[in-house]
Amino acid sequence: MPAETLDALEELLIEADVGVAATNRLIEAVRGRADDGDLRALVRDELLALLEARPASPSPDVSPRVVLVVGVNGTGKTTTVGRLARLLTSEGKQPVICAADTFRAAAVEQLEVWAGRVNADFIRATTGSDPAAVVFDAVSSGKAKGRDVVLVDTAGRLHTRANLMAELDKIRRVAGRVVAGAPHETLLVLDATVGQNGLPQARAFLETAGVTGIVLTKLDGTAKGGIAVAITAELGVPIRYVGVGEQIDDLLPFSAEDYVDALFEPVW
Amino acid sequence: MFASLSERLQEVFASIGRESRLTPEAVETALREIRMALLEADVNFKVVKAFVDRVRDRAVDREVLDSLTPTQQVVAIVRDELRALLGDGPTGLSVSSQRPQVVLLLGLQGAGKTTTTVKLAHWLKQQGRHPIVVSTDVRRPAAIEQLSVLASDAGVRVHESSADTAVVARAEGAVTTGREMGFDVVLVDTAGRLHIDDDLMAELEAIKSSLAPSDLLYVADAMTGQDAIKSAGEFNRRLDISGVVLSKMDGDARGGAALSVVSVVGVPVTFIGDGERIEDLQPFHPDRLVSRMLGMGDVLSLVEKAEQAVSQEDAARLEKRIRRNQLTLQDMRDQLASVSKMGPLEKLTELIPGMNQTASQLPDGAEVNPRALKQTMAIIDSMTRRERTHHQIIDGSRRRRIARGSGTTVQEVNRLLKQFMDMRKMLRAVGGVSRSRRKKGGRRRLPTGMRFPMG
Ligand SMILES: Nc1nc2c(ncn2[C@@H]2O[C@H](COP(=O)(O)OP(=O)(O)OP(=O)(O)O)[C@@H](O)[C@H]2O)c(=O)[nH]1
Ligand SMILES: Nc1nc2c(ncn2[C@@H]2O[C@H](COP(=O)(O)OP(=O)(O)OP(=O)(O)O)[C@@H](O)[C@H]2O)c(=O)[nH]1
Ligand SMILES: [Mg+2]
Ligand SMILES: [Mg+2]
């Protein structure tokens, strides 16, 4: 197989933000097998194997299940909480939405609109108050009312801010005090346009917030979000959902096949 | 985390052997490292290709090959080329006779437009201007309210329209109000949109043609990857943007996307956003982005921050000490005293290469804690004059005495000393880089010597 094709594949992966290290690993994995056929198909298989071999969503037999949504600024956390609530209500589940972003201007009001759209319980605090306190209220309320899931929206924070990251730890401890094992799922919302910084982000949120899955948003643009591949490869954190728009139905369970196909689709 | 490019090159050349001359093969190895580092910094791969070729052309020159300091030479070439790519475009806002002057902020979803709108208004107020802001985002839940809250916190006037006012009419209303009430700048926040969303791009075109803004600022997230040139390119194609605001530079992203945008799209970066607060907006300095990409930390910003709080002479003295690697604990003490005037220490430590990790190792919240700051000062205050200027003499028994004197523990004293020595080490690494090249673009108030870290 001509080296040229390998180069083209490498370029495709780099341009999709998969990153040098993960790209090299993928290329090396297929280099020796170049005679076995289509290189692209080989890489595709490698990617599928990687993205499909993922731990299932933790689904303990507790109620309410607590889902914490975290990430850096502006990635789509609040919108994702709204859309997750919609997925839940469409399965006949009753979510509680918790507004734990007490920092950003009008973050609570933004989420309140989403809660109204899906008719979910909405637990809010005043701007500037302690986010852990509102999480306590929301989880307690969900427990008392026998709700299925509590979705917690948190303020955007850069992973380099040690004190803000510590705040997440506090939120987790408080949730765990009300319901055993909470939060049962912690979703890191990644913007598909993010480049190599996605990896240190994931590493930091995994370390301090125990991330169990990724939501890859804004895949309706021209970015491919390839750093999520590197994250899965390096940290073993699976992609759970993808965001494909700003509307309420624009959140889909992750499909490795669809994702990999889109990765290979010619760039806009 | 990324090893800095300068460190990597150092390693490459060290493994080749200091004594022997630099060979073209060694240059190739270095170029591979450069390529990798730039890709990890999110520079577009096409830009990287062209860039590496240019560096190769210059690096295989006899003079470089024969030099005794090939690492410095190659780093200097890389730095020059990066600097050249970034150009010397105008920063800040354009000078316009339009009254009110109209500035449009646009970009992808979540990039930071609304925050930047108010940051910019705050910045303009500090320049003695009279800004008014308006939201045209009728789509995102609570977007209008977000702008109103931020503006009222910043004491900035907001133009409010009734809920059913159409997008273009909102912006036009603000311009009319601005004109009637004597505001000289109207800042128009727009809804986030994808560059491939034809309808929404057309909406921006309509706003533009109605208001004829003097500035169209494209707000881009500093963490953006390879996609940066596609989105910025399309916004530019349709709207002819005048400048880029690079937001979220307070993280540890290298910001290489800016390089791609400037060099491919041809639009200058005019401001950077480095925090969520309203004060966190600065005019762009290309040199600083270059040193950030090279992993040398943003020493210039540090010096400038210090300068705002310290007198000119103090700053000049500090700079000289840094240059000669004579930084003392006394200097650190002086700096910390001014830090209290400067804002969170966390910010400051982020600016110092290598200090980032140190900051995150501090106990919870310590990095923004004025108490921690006071404690550090107390430790230094418990040292003798000689200890402050000659930290090498601080042995175990002196450490115990200092800890007692400052009401701290020996571990805390040790930590401070380690931090200080790391700082010196990093500053030395930066200072070791060639300072042969003079360049313009460094600004105004800085004493000449202060540009040194960039050469
Ligand atoms: N095109 C597109 N836009 C999205 C998607 N998800 C979210 N957005 C938009 O991205 C912007 C930011 O979304 P938010 O949900 O406010 O993001 P956030 O992470 O909560 O932001 P902060 O709380 O400020 O950190 C909004 O304009 C959303 O409409 C997506 O999947 N596709
Ligand atoms: N750390 C940091 N956060 C920032 C900066 N600028 C903006 N943000 C945050 O980024 C998030 C998104 O900012 P917005 O101003 O709402 O972004 P936008 O472009 O108006 O978003 P849409 O209107 O939804 O498209 C918020 O959480 C802001 O606080 C910055 O320079 N540094
Ligand atoms: Mg939010
Ligand atoms: Mg906005």
Short mmCIF file of N, CA, C and O in Angstrom, two decimals, chain B residues 93-140:
data_model
loop_
_atom_site.label_atom_id
_atom_site.label_comp_id
_atom_site.label_asym_id
_atom_site.label_seq_id
_atom_site.Cartn_x
_atom_site.Cartn_y
_atom_site.Cartn_z
N LEU B 93 -9.86 48.53 19.20
CA LEU B 93 -10.93 48.85 18.25
C LEU B 93 -10.40 49.81 17.19
O LEU B 93 -9.41 50.50 17.40
N SER B 94 -11.10 49.85 16.06
CA SER B 94 -10.68 50.78 15.04
C SER B 94 -11.01 52.21 15.46
O SER B 94 -11.88 52.44 16.30
N VAL B 95 -10.29 53.14 14.89
CA VAL B 95 -10.60 54.54 15.13
C VAL B 95 -11.63 54.94 14.08
O VAL B 95 -11.39 54.76 12.89
N SER B 96 -12.78 55.41 14.53
CA SER B 96 -13.84 55.68 13.57
C SER B 96 -14.49 57.01 13.92
O SER B 96 -14.61 57.38 15.08
N SER B 97 -14.92 57.71 12.88
CA SER B 97 -15.58 58.98 13.15
C SER B 97 -17.09 58.77 13.25
O SER B 97 -17.85 59.68 13.55
N GLN B 98 -17.49 57.52 12.97
CA GLN B 98 -18.91 57.18 13.06
C GLN B 98 -19.43 57.46 14.48
O GLN B 98 -18.82 57.06 15.46
N ARG B 99 -20.55 58.18 14.62
CA ARG B 99 -21.13 58.41 15.94
C ARG B 99 -22.61 58.10 15.90
O ARG B 99 -23.34 58.73 15.15
N PRO B 100 -23.10 57.22 16.68
CA PRO B 100 -22.26 56.32 17.47
C PRO B 100 -21.55 55.30 16.58
O PRO B 100 -22.09 54.86 15.58
N GLN B 101 -20.37 54.94 17.04
CA GLN B 101 -19.60 53.89 16.37
C GLN B 101 -20.29 52.56 16.69
O GLN B 101 -20.66 52.32 17.84
N VAL B 102 -20.47 51.71 15.66
CA VAL B 102 -21.17 50.45 15.90
C VAL B 102 -20.19 49.27 15.83
O VAL B 102 -19.41 49.16 14.88
N VAL B 103 -20.24 48.45 16.85
CA VAL B 103 -19.38 47.26 16.91
C VAL B 103 -20.26 46.03 17.03
O VAL B 103 -21.12 45.95 17.91
N LEU B 104 -20.03 45.08 16.12
CA LEU B 104 -20.84 43.86 16.10
C LEU B 104 -19.99 42.71 16.62
O LEU B 104 -18.86 42.53 16.19
N LEU B 105 -20.54 41.93 17.55
CA LEU B 105 -19.82 40.75 18.03
C LEU B 105 -20.51 39.51 17.53
O LEU B 105 -21.74 39.37 17.66
N LEU B 106 -19.75 38.62 16.93
CA LEU B 106 -20.36 37.45 16.34
C LEU B 106 -19.46 36.23 16.48
O LEU B 106 -18.29 36.35 16.84
N GLY B 107 -20.05 35.06 16.20
CA GLY B 107 -19.25 33.84 16.31
C GLY B 107 -20.09 32.62 16.60
O GLY B 107 -21.32 32.69 16.65
N LEU B 108 -19.41 31.51 16.80
CA LEU B 108 -20.06 30.23 17.08
C LEU B 108 -20.73 30.24 18.45
O LEU B 108 -20.44 31.09 19.29
N GLN B 109 -21.57 29.26 18.69
CA GLN B 109 -22.26 29.13 19.98
C GLN B 109 -21.27 28.95 21.13
O GLN B 109 -20.34 28.15 21.03
N GLY B 110 -21.52 29.68 22.20
CA GLY B 110 -20.74 29.49 23.41
C GLY B 110 -19.32 30.04 23.39
O GLY B 110 -18.54 29.78 24.30
N ALA B 111 -18.98 30.79 22.33
CA ALA B 111 -17.60 31.27 22.20
C ALA B 111 -17.26 32.31 23.25
O ALA B 111 -16.10 32.44 23.67
N GLY B 112 -18.25 33.08 23.68
CA GLY B 112 -17.98 34.13 24.66
C GLY B 112 -18.43 35.51 24.21
O GLY B 112 -17.98 36.52 24.74
N LYS B 113 -19.35 35.57 23.25
CA LYS B 113 -19.78 36.86 22.69
C LYS B 113 -20.44 37.76 23.72
O LYS B 113 -20.11 38.94 23.83
N THR B 114 -21.39 37.21 24.46
CA THR B 114 -22.15 38.05 25.38
C THR B 114 -21.24 38.61 26.48
O THR B 114 -21.27 39.80 26.79
N THR B 115 -20.41 37.73 27.02
CA THR B 115 -19.45 38.17 28.04
C THR B 115 -18.52 39.23 27.47
O THR B 115 -18.24 40.26 28.09
N THR B 116 -18.02 38.97 26.26
CA THR B 116 -17.08 39.90 25.64
C THR B 116 -17.73 41.25 25.35
O THR B 116 -17.08 42.29 25.46
N THR B 117 -18.99 41.24 25.01
CA THR B 117 -19.70 42.50 24.74
C THR B 117 -19.60 43.42 25.95
O THR B 117 -19.26 44.60 25.83
N VAL B 118 -19.85 42.84 27.13
CA VAL B 118 -19.82 43.67 28.33
C VAL B 118 -18.39 44.00 28.75
O VAL B 118 -18.09 45.11 29.20
N LYS B 119 -17.50 43.03 28.57
CA LYS B 119 -16.09 43.31 28.86
C LYS B 119 -15.60 44.49 28.02
O LYS B 119 -14.87 45.36 28.50
N LEU B 120 -15.99 44.48 26.77
CA LEU B 120 -15.55 45.52 25.85
C LEU B 120 -16.15 46.88 26.25
O LEU B 120 -15.48 47.91 26.20
N ALA B 121 -17.41 46.84 26.68
CA ALA B 121 -18.05 48.08 27.13
C ALA B 121 -17.29 48.64 28.34
O ALA B 121 -17.02 49.84 28.43
N HIS B 122 -16.93 47.75 29.23
CA HIS B 122 -16.19 48.16 30.42
C HIS B 122 -14.83 48.76 30.02
O HIS B 122 -14.42 49.80 30.52
N TRP B 123 -14.18 48.10 29.10
CA TRP B 123 -12.87 48.57 28.62
C TRP B 123 -13.01 49.96 27.97
O TRP B 123 -12.21 50.85 28.22
N LEU B 124 -14.07 50.12 27.19
CA LEU B 124 -14.30 51.41 26.53
C LEU B 124 -14.56 52.51 27.55
O LEU B 124 -14.09 53.64 27.40
N LYS B 125 -15.31 52.15 28.58
CA LYS B 125 -15.58 53.15 29.61
C LYS B 125 -14.27 53.63 30.24
O LYS B 125 -14.10 54.81 30.52
N GLN B 126 -13.38 52.68 30.42
CA GLN B 126 -12.09 53.06 31.00
C GLN B 126 -11.29 53.96 30.07
O GLN B 126 -10.41 54.68 30.52
N GLN B 127 -11.60 53.88 28.77
CA GLN B 127 -10.94 54.77 27.81
C GLN B 127 -11.68 56.10 27.72
O GLN B 127 -11.40 56.89 26.83
N GLY B 128 -12.67 56.28 28.55
CA GLY B 128 -13.42 57.54 28.52
C GLY B 128 -14.54 57.57 27.49
O GLY B 128 -15.09 58.62 27.18
N ARG B 129 -14.88 56.40 26.96
CA ARG B 129 -15.96 56.36 25.97
C ARG B 129 -17.30 56.10 26.66
O ARG B 129 -17.35 55.79 27.85
N HIS B 130 -18.37 56.24 25.89
CA HIS B 130 -19.71 56.05 26.45
C HIS B 130 -20.47 54.98 25.68
O HIS B 130 -21.17 55.28 24.72
N PRO B 131 -20.29 53.73 26.09
CA PRO B 131 -20.90 52.64 25.34
C PRO B 131 -22.32 52.30 25.78
O PRO B 131 -22.70 52.54 26.93
N ILE B 132 -23.08 51.78 24.86
CA ILE B 132 -24.38 51.20 25.19
C ILE B 132 -24.40 49.83 24.52
O ILE B 132 -23.83 49.65 23.44
N VAL B 133 -25.00 48.84 25.18
CA VAL B 133 -25.00 47.50 24.61
C VAL B 133 -26.43 47.06 24.29
O VAL B 133 -27.39 47.55 24.87
N VAL B 134 -26.54 46.14 23.35
CA VAL B 134 -27.85 45.62 22.99
C VAL B 134 -27.72 44.15 22.61
O VAL B 134 -26.72 43.74 22.01
N SER B 135 -28.71 43.35 23.00
CA SER B 135 -28.72 41.94 22.61
C SER B 135 -29.64 41.75 21.42
O SER B 135 -30.73 42.31 21.38
N THR B 136 -29.19 40.97 20.46
CA THR B 136 -30.08 40.61 19.36
C THR B 136 -30.32 39.11 19.39
O THR B 136 -30.76 38.51 18.41
N ASP B 137 -29.99 38.49 20.53
CA ASP B 137 -30.14 37.04 20.64
C ASP B 137 -31.54 36.71 21.15
O ASP B 137 -31.78 36.65 22.36
N VAL B 138 -32.46 36.51 20.23
CA VAL B 138 -33.83 36.19 20.64
C VAL B 138 -34.04 34.68 20.67
O VAL B 138 -35.15 34.20 20.89
N ARG B 139 -32.96 33.91 20.48
CA ARG B 139 -33.13 32.46 20.38
C ARG B 139 -32.70 31.71 21.64
O ARG B 139 -33.41 30.87 22.14
N ARG B 140 -31.52 32.00 22.12
CA ARG B 140 -31.05 31.24 23.28
C ARG B 140 -31.81 31.64 24.53
O ARG B 140 -31.96 32.83 24.81
#
